[in-house]
Tab-separated table of C-alpha atoms in Angstrom:
chain	number	residue	atom	x	y	z
A	1	MET	CA	-0.345	-5.368	-8.331
A	2	THR	CA	2.186	-2.841	-7.123
A	3	GLY	CA	4.599	-3.273	-4.247
A	4	ALA	CA	4.294	-7.035	-4.675
A	5	SER	CA	7.865	-8.150	-4.024
A	6	THR	CA	7.368	-8.582	-0.263
A	7	GLY	CA	4.969	-7.989	2.605
A	8	ILE	CA	1.268	-7.284	2.164
A	9	GLY	CA	1.584	-6.777	-1.591
A	10	TYR	CA	3.153	-10.200	-2.045
A	11	GLN	CA	0.443	-11.796	0.085
A	12	PHE	CA	-2.224	-10.121	-2.070
A	13	ALA	CA	-0.552	-11.663	-5.089
A	14	ARG	CA	-0.526	-15.123	-3.461
A	15	ILE	CA	-4.253	-14.921	-2.808
A	16	CYS	CA	-5.007	-13.763	-6.340
A	17	ALA	CA	-2.795	-16.481	-7.829
A	18	ARG	CA	-4.724	-19.119	-5.912
A	19	GLU	CA	-7.978	-17.555	-7.129
A	20	GLY	CA	-6.851	-18.092	-10.722
A	21	TYR	CA	-6.067	-14.492	-11.709
A	22	ASP	CA	-3.373	-13.755	-14.288
A	23	LEU	CA	-0.889	-11.548	-12.453
A	24	ARG	CA	1.260	-8.604	-13.383
A	25	ILE	CA	3.252	-7.673	-10.326
A	26	ALA	CA	5.410	-4.566	-10.090
A	27	ALA	CA	8.051	-3.213	-7.708
A	28	ASP	CA	11.279	-1.245	-7.861
A	29	GLU	CA	13.207	-4.063	-6.192
A	30	VAL	CA	15.024	-6.926	-7.909
A	31	GLU	CA	13.232	-9.265	-5.481
A	32	ILE	CA	10.180	-8.954	-7.731
A	33	GLU	CA	11.653	-11.662	-9.986
A	34	LYS	CA	12.046	-14.054	-7.049
A	35	ALA	CA	8.511	-13.230	-5.927
A	36	ALA	CA	7.194	-14.064	-9.386
A	37	ALA	CA	9.038	-17.392	-9.409
A	38	ASN	CA	7.488	-18.319	-6.055
A	39	LEU	CA	4.025	-17.219	-7.173
A	40	ARG	CA	4.194	-19.441	-10.254
A	41	ARG	CA	4.352	-22.425	-7.882
A	42	GLU	CA	1.118	-21.475	-6.150
A	43	PRO	CA	-1.853	-23.787	-6.873
A	44	GLY	CA	-4.050	-22.119	-9.463
A	45	ALA	CA	-1.343	-19.789	-10.786
A	46	GLU	CA	-1.005	-19.615	-14.557
A	47	VAL	CA	0.342	-16.262	-15.809
A	48	VAL	CA	2.696	-14.320	-13.514
A	49	GLU	CA	4.635	-11.465	-15.113
A	50	ALA	CA	7.201	-9.542	-13.072
A	51	LEU	CA	7.795	-5.870	-13.827
A	52	HIS	CA	10.876	-4.250	-12.301
A	53	LEU	CA	10.093	-0.530	-12.435
A	54	ASP	CA	9.890	2.572	-10.272
A	55	LEU	CA	6.310	3.721	-9.732
A	56	ALA	CA	7.561	6.959	-8.165
A	57	LYS	CA	8.421	8.117	-11.691
A	58	GLN	CA	6.133	8.732	-14.658
A	59	GLU	CA	8.374	6.428	-16.683
A	60	GLY	CA	7.461	3.569	-14.351
A	61	ILE	CA	3.740	4.266	-14.710
A	62	ASP	CA	4.140	4.347	-18.492
A	63	LYS	CA	6.026	1.031	-18.510
A	64	LEU	CA	3.361	-0.636	-16.379
A	65	HIS	CA	0.586	0.674	-18.611
A	66	ALA	CA	2.431	-0.515	-21.730
A	67	ALA	CA	2.969	-3.971	-20.194
A	68	ILE	CA	-0.777	-4.338	-19.627
A	69	GLY	CA	-1.212	-3.673	-23.322
A	70	GLY	CA	-4.927	-3.000	-23.332
A	71	ARG	CA	-5.813	-6.224	-21.521
A	72	PRO	CA	-8.859	-5.929	-19.243
A	73	ILE	CA	-8.023	-5.295	-15.582
A	74	ASP	CA	-10.243	-7.114	-13.102
A	75	VAL	CA	-8.375	-6.097	-9.956
A	76	LEU	CA	-5.925	-3.302	-9.210
A	77	THR	CA	-4.114	-3.338	-5.877
A	78	ALA	CA	-2.135	-0.164	-5.238
A	79	ASN	CA	0.222	-1.265	-2.503
A	80	ALA	CA	3.582	0.354	-3.353
A	81	GLY	CA	4.727	2.622	-0.555
A	82	ARG	CA	7.671	3.891	1.458
A	83	GLY	CA	8.147	4.939	5.066
A	84	LEU	CA	10.596	7.220	6.818
A	85	GLY	CA	11.357	7.584	10.505
A	86	HIS	CA	13.160	10.197	12.666
A	87	PRO	CA	12.341	13.889	13.270
A	88	PHE	CA	11.113	15.759	10.205
A	89	LEU	CA	13.915	18.360	10.201
A	90	ASP	CA	16.552	15.615	10.522
A	91	GLN	CA	15.227	13.613	7.579
A	92	ASP	CA	17.100	13.709	4.292
A	93	LEU	CA	15.121	15.809	1.799
A	94	ALA	CA	15.786	13.362	-1.037
A	95	ARG	CA	14.217	10.562	1.022
A	96	ILE	CA	11.263	12.804	1.920
A	97	ARG	CA	10.665	13.446	-1.754
A	98	ASP	CA	10.914	9.726	-2.494
A	99	VAL	CA	8.178	8.976	0.056
A	100	ILE	CA	5.933	11.647	-1.463
A	101	ASP	CA	6.725	10.615	-5.047
A	102	THR	CA	5.944	6.957	-4.280
A	103	ASN	CA	3.047	7.144	-1.836
A	104	VAL	CA	1.268	10.230	-3.174
A	105	THR	CA	2.297	11.244	-6.695
A	106	GLY	CA	2.983	7.772	-8.092
A	107	THR	CA	-0.127	6.186	-6.602
A	108	THR	CA	-2.280	9.083	-7.786
A	109	CYS	CA	-0.956	8.795	-11.347
A	110	LEU	CA	-1.414	5.026	-11.291
A	111	LEU	CA	-5.008	5.232	-10.102
A	112	HIS	CA	-5.881	7.930	-12.618
A	113	ARG	CA	-4.242	6.139	-15.555
A	114	LEU	CA	-5.505	2.626	-14.888
A	115	GLY	CA	-8.748	3.801	-13.291
A	116	ASN	CA	-9.791	5.401	-16.568
A	117	ASP	CA	-9.035	2.161	-18.412
A	118	MET	CA	-11.044	0.191	-15.877
A	119	SER	CA	-14.024	2.555	-15.997
A	120	ARG	CA	-14.669	1.638	-19.610
A	121	ARG	CA	-15.570	-1.915	-18.531
A	122	ASN	CA	-17.448	-0.746	-15.425
A	123	GLN	CA	-16.988	-3.956	-13.460
A	124	GLU	CA	-13.644	-3.890	-11.685
A	125	ARG	CA	-12.277	-3.754	-8.160
A	126	ILE	CA	-9.629	-1.416	-6.769
A	127	LEU	CA	-7.864	-1.934	-3.462
A	128	ILE	CA	-5.692	0.865	-2.075
A	129	THR	CA	-3.361	0.246	0.854
A	130	GLY	CA	-3.809	3.246	3.128
A	131	SER	CA	-3.107	2.938	6.840
A	132	ILE	CA	-4.510	3.759	10.252
A	133	ALA	CA	-1.412	5.980	10.395
A	134	GLY	CA	-3.338	8.325	8.141
A	135	PHE	CA	-5.638	9.177	11.047
A	136	THR	CA	-2.785	10.061	13.404
A	137	PRO	CA	-0.332	13.000	13.384
A	138	GLY	CA	2.865	10.969	13.014
A	139	SER	CA	5.558	12.239	15.366
A	140	PHE	CA	8.856	10.894	13.954
A	141	GLN	CA	6.925	9.624	10.920
A	142	ALA	CA	5.570	12.962	9.731
A	143	VAL	CA	5.752	12.558	5.955
A	144	TYR	CA	4.654	8.921	5.930
A	145	ASN	CA	1.561	9.541	8.053
A	146	ALA	CA	0.687	12.613	5.996
A	147	SER	CA	0.974	10.585	2.797
A	148	LYS	CA	-1.330	7.909	4.187
A	149	ALA	CA	-3.863	10.553	5.238
A	150	TYR	CA	-3.897	11.600	1.583
A	151	LEU	CA	-4.392	8.026	0.353
A	152	ASN	CA	-7.144	7.299	2.866
A	153	SER	CA	-8.982	10.436	1.791
A	154	LEU	CA	-8.500	9.753	-1.922
A	155	SER	CA	-9.821	6.216	-1.464
A	156	PHE	CA	-12.984	7.396	0.273
A	157	VAL	CA	-13.585	10.004	-2.417
A	158	LEU	CA	-13.168	7.494	-5.248
A	159	CYS	CA	-15.493	5.093	-3.467
A	160	GLU	CA	-18.170	7.774	-3.275
A	161	GLU	CA	-17.691	9.110	-6.804
A	162	LEU	CA	-17.945	5.594	-8.244
A	163	ARG	CA	-20.864	4.558	-6.043
A	164	ASP	CA	-23.302	4.418	-8.978
A	165	THR	CA	-20.977	2.252	-11.071
A	166	GLU	CA	-19.942	-1.384	-10.883
A	167	ILE	CA	-16.408	-0.413	-9.834
A	168	SER	CA	-15.648	-0.883	-6.141
A	169	VAL	CA	-12.891	0.930	-4.256
A	170	THR	CA	-11.654	-0.489	-0.952
A	171	CYS	CA	-9.164	1.160	1.399
A	172	LEU	CA	-7.129	-1.211	3.561
A	173	MET	CA	-6.095	0.683	6.676
A	174	GLN	CA	-3.765	-1.713	8.414
A	175	GLY	CA	-1.856	-1.208	11.616
A	176	ALA	CA	1.758	-2.193	12.263
A	177	THR	CA	2.447	-5.271	10.128
A	178	GLU	CA	5.452	-7.614	10.046
A	179	THR	CA	7.101	-6.487	6.796
A	180	GLU	CA	10.338	-4.880	5.609
A	181	PHE	CA	8.745	-1.464	6.198
A	182	PHE	CA	10.389	-0.699	9.543
A	183	LYS	CA	13.832	-1.783	8.373
A	184	LEU	CA	13.643	0.328	5.219
A	185	ALA	CA	12.250	3.277	7.198
A	186	ASP	CA	15.174	3.024	9.679
A	187	MET	CA	12.787	2.377	12.569
A	188	LEU	CA	14.063	-0.884	14.063
A	189	ASP	CA	15.180	0.972	17.227
A	190	THR	CA	11.659	2.267	17.910
A	191	LYS	CA	8.970	0.788	20.130
A	192	VAL	CA	6.647	0.118	17.200
A	193	GLY	CA	9.504	-1.279	15.130
A	194	SER	CA	10.592	-3.779	17.788
A	195	GLU	CA	7.218	-5.035	19.045
A	196	ASP	CA	5.144	-7.903	17.682
A	197	LYS	CA	3.086	-6.956	14.647
A	198	ASP	CA	0.239	-8.289	12.537
A	199	ASP	CA	0.806	-11.135	10.087
A	200	PRO	CA	0.884	-9.747	6.506
A	201	ALA	CA	-0.962	-12.808	5.180
A	202	MET	CA	-3.816	-12.167	7.599
A	203	VAL	CA	-3.907	-8.457	6.736
A	204	ALA	CA	-3.930	-9.226	3.008
A	205	ARG	CA	-6.758	-11.737	3.442
A	206	GLN	CA	-8.845	-9.154	5.315
A	207	GLY	CA	-8.256	-6.644	2.549
A	208	PHE	CA	-8.993	-9.114	-0.235
A	209	ASP	CA	-12.212	-10.337	1.364
A	210	ALA	CA	-13.404	-6.756	1.883
A	211	MET	CA	-12.562	-5.946	-1.738
A	212	VAL	CA	-14.513	-8.944	-3.045
A	213	LYS	CA	-17.528	-7.846	-0.982
A	214	GLY	CA	-17.212	-4.321	-2.364
A	215	GLU	CA	-16.664	-2.787	1.068
A	216	GLY	CA	-15.304	0.746	1.108
A	217	ASP	CA	-12.890	0.315	3.995
A	218	VAL	CA	-11.470	-2.263	6.368
A	219	VAL	CA	-9.578	-2.036	9.687
A	220	GLN	CA	-10.530	1.578	10.309
A	221	SER	CA	-9.201	3.118	13.526
A	222	ALA	CA	-12.113	4.469	15.529
A	223	VAL	CA	-9.933	5.951	18.285
A	224	ALA	CA	-8.205	8.265	15.801
A	225	ASN	CA	-11.539	9.845	14.941
A	226	VAL	CA	-12.401	10.818	18.532
A	227	THR	CA	-9.005	11.629	20.078
A	228	PRO	CA	-7.592	15.184	19.819
A	229	ALA	CA	-4.760	15.498	17.289
A	230	GLU	CA	-2.324	16.905	19.864
A	231	MET	CA	-2.829	13.869	22.097
A	232	LEU	CA	-2.453	11.486	19.159
A	233	ALA	CA	0.838	13.138	18.218
A	234	LYS	CA	2.133	12.682	21.768
A	235	GLN	CA	1.023	9.050	21.817
A	236	HIS	CA	2.693	8.422	18.471
A	237	ARG	CA	5.941	9.876	19.815
A	238	LYS	CA	6.133	7.052	22.356
A	239	MET	CA	5.852	4.503	19.548
A	240	ALA	CA	8.075	5.989	16.847
A	241	GLU	CA	10.752	8.035	18.638
A	242	PRO	CA	14.247	6.662	17.888
A	243	GLY	CA	15.636	4.728	20.827
A	244	SER	CA	12.211	3.945	22.283
A	245	ALA	CA	12.604	0.199	21.780
A	246	LYS	CA	13.056	-1.926	24.894
A	247	HIS	CA	15.987	-4.313	24.909
């Protein structure tokens, strides 16, 4: 489980611990050790291994793969991700690259590496955390929304390509959720960053239940599929423009 130190990823791990899964949780934050300690106290938890590594780098993917050590993977949740607010041209290029390296490149490498291992058993489940943001041109969140559009699309493709196997691929497309995302993305002064959001435990439960049922997607945004892109971009501006929060 990647991105499991906080938020939705941590809540996925809590559910899986209670279901009796042995866990290997990964994140590039030192909080992953604290998360593992808390998860070991969950009823049903037995093995919880914390892996402090950066999945935006090939070295991190290699370390995760080595830590698995050929053990069979029943469930893979690809939840690691980064956000970034403010106008595209004002964003720091190093942070832009970090979003792309984490959300797109790292997740792609992870899915390809572990997906091939899982295909040999032909009976696993994959859950990818996309977002309804992937259906919307993201004014003041341009790179993040574009990265989630990529993940949504990749998830749907994998689901279709693996349709004749026993491997299920589920895309969780959540809306705004109460996590560290908006703080780390420097979006606390935005409308979307300051308003009430969904409970990460509830979102994780919806995703887990859909994954167990083998559903291809959950919490899809229908409005994004029928509204013109230009209008969606204008609507998103009202939510994500710096200074749009009401005080």
